[in-house]
Coordinates of C-alpha atoms in Angstrom, one line a residue:
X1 CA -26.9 31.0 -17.8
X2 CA -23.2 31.5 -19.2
X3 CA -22.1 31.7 -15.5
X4 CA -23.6 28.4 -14.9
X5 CA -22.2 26.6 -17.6
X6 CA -18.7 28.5 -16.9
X7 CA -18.9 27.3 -13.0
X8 CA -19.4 24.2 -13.9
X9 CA -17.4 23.7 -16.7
X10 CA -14.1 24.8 -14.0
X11 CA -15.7 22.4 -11.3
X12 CA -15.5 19.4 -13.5
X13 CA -11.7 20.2 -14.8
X14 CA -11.0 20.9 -11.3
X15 CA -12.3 17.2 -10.5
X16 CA -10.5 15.6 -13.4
X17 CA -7.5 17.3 -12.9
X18 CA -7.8 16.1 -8.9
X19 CA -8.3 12.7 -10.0
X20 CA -5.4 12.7 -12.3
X21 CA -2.9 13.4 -9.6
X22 CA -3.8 10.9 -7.7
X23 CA -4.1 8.5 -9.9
X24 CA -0.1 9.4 -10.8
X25 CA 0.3 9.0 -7.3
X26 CA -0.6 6.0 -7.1
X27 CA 1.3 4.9 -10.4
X28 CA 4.8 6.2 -8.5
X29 CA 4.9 3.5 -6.1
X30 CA 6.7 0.7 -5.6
X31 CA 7.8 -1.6 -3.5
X32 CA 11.5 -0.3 -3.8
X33 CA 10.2 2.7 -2.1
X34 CA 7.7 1.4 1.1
X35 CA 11.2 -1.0 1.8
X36 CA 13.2 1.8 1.6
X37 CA 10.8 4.0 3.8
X38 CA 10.6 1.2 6.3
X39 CA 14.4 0.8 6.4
X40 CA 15.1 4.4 6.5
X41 CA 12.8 5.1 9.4
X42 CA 14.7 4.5 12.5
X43 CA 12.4 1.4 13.9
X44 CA 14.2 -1.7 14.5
X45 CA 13.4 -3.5 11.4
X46 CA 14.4 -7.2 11.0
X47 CA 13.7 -9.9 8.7
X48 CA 14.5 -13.2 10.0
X49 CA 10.8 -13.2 11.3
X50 CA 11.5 -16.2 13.0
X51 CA 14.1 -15.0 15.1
X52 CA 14.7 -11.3 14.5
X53 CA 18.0 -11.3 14.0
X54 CA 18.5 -10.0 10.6
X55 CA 18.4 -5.9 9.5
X56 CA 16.7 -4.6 7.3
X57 CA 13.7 -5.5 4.6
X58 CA 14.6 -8.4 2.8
X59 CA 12.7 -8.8 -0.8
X60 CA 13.5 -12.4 -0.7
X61 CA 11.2 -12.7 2.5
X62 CA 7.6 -13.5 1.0
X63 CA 4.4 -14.1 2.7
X64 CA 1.5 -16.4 1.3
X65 CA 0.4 -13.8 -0.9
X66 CA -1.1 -15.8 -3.6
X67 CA -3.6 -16.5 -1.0
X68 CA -5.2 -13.2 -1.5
X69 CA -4.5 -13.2 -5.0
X70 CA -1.7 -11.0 -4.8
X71 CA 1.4 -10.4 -7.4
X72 CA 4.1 -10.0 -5.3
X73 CA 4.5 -9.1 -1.5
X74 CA 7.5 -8.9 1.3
X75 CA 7.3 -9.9 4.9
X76 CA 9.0 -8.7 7.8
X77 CA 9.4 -7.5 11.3
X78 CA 9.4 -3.7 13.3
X79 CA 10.5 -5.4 16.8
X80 CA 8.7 -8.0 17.2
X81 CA 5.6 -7.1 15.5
X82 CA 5.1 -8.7 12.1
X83 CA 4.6 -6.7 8.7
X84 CA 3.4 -7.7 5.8
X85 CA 3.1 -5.4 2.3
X86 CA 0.9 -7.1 -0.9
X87 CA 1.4 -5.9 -4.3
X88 CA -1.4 -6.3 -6.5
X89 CA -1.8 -5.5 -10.3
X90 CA -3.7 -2.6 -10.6
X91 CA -5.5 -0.6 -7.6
X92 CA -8.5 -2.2 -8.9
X93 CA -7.3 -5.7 -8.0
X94 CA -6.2 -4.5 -4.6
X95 CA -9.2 -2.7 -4.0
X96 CA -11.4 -6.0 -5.7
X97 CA -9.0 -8.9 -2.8
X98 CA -9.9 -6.4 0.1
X99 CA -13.9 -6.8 -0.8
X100 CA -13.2 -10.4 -1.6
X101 CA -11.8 -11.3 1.5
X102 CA -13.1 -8.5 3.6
X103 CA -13.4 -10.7 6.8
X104 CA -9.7 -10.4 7.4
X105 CA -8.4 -8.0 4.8
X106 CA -11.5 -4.9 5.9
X107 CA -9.1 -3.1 8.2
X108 CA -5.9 -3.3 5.8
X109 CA -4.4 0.1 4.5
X110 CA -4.8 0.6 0.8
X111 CA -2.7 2.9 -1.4
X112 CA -2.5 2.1 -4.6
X113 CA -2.3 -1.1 -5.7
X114 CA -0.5 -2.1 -2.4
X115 CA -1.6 -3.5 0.6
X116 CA -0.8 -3.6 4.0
X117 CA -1.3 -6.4 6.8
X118 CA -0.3 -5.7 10.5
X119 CA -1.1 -4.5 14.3
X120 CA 1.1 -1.8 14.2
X121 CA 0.4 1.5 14.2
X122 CA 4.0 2.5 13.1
X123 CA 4.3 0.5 10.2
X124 CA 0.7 1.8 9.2
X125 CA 2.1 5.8 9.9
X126 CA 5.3 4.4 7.5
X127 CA 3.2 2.9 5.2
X128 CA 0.8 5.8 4.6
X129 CA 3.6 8.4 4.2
X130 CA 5.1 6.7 1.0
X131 CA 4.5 8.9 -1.7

């Protein structure tokens, strides 16, 4: 019986240490660091979304994201596909707009409390490897 409580005594520190990490993980992003992964990453980044001139991700370039009860959020191209990044509150928020507004938000990658909308597989691989 003392090995039974013991096992599962190191299975549950082992989950709440798990969880913990994560949750850090989370709490380490910003949006300072998905623009700088998305300008660092050798795509062709640009954006004057209307005529993809400009370099780079510009902060100053916002979406509607008070539509999806976002905080913040920056909008921009990878060639001529568009990219857009919502920053939410708290993962709870983000994770609380995607069941809101699942019909269009249900495909979206999560991570953290920050949320991404577009068709492109690159910007989701870019997005993803933020850590």
């Amino acid at each position: 019986m003392k090995k039974f409580w013991s096992g599962l005594f190191i299975v549950c520190l082992m989950l709440v240490f798990a969880s913990c990490s994560s949750s850090k993980e989370a709490d380490n992003l910003s949006m300072d660091k998905f623009i700088e992964a998305f300008n660092n990453s050798g795509e062709d980044i640009n954006h004057d979304v209307d005529s993809g001139v400009e370099k780079g991700v510009d902060k100053e370039k916002k979406p509607m994201y008070e539509m999806i009860d976002a905080k913040d959020g920056v909008i921009f191209n990878i060639g001529n596909k568009t990219v857009k990044i919502y920053e939410y509150e708290s993962n709870a928020k983000a994770k609380k707009a995607v069941e809101k507004y699942d019909s269009i938000m249900e495909d979206w990658p999560v991570k953290g409390n920050f949320v991404l909308e577009t068709n492109n597989e690159k910007a989701e691989e870019i997005f993803n490897s933020v850590k």
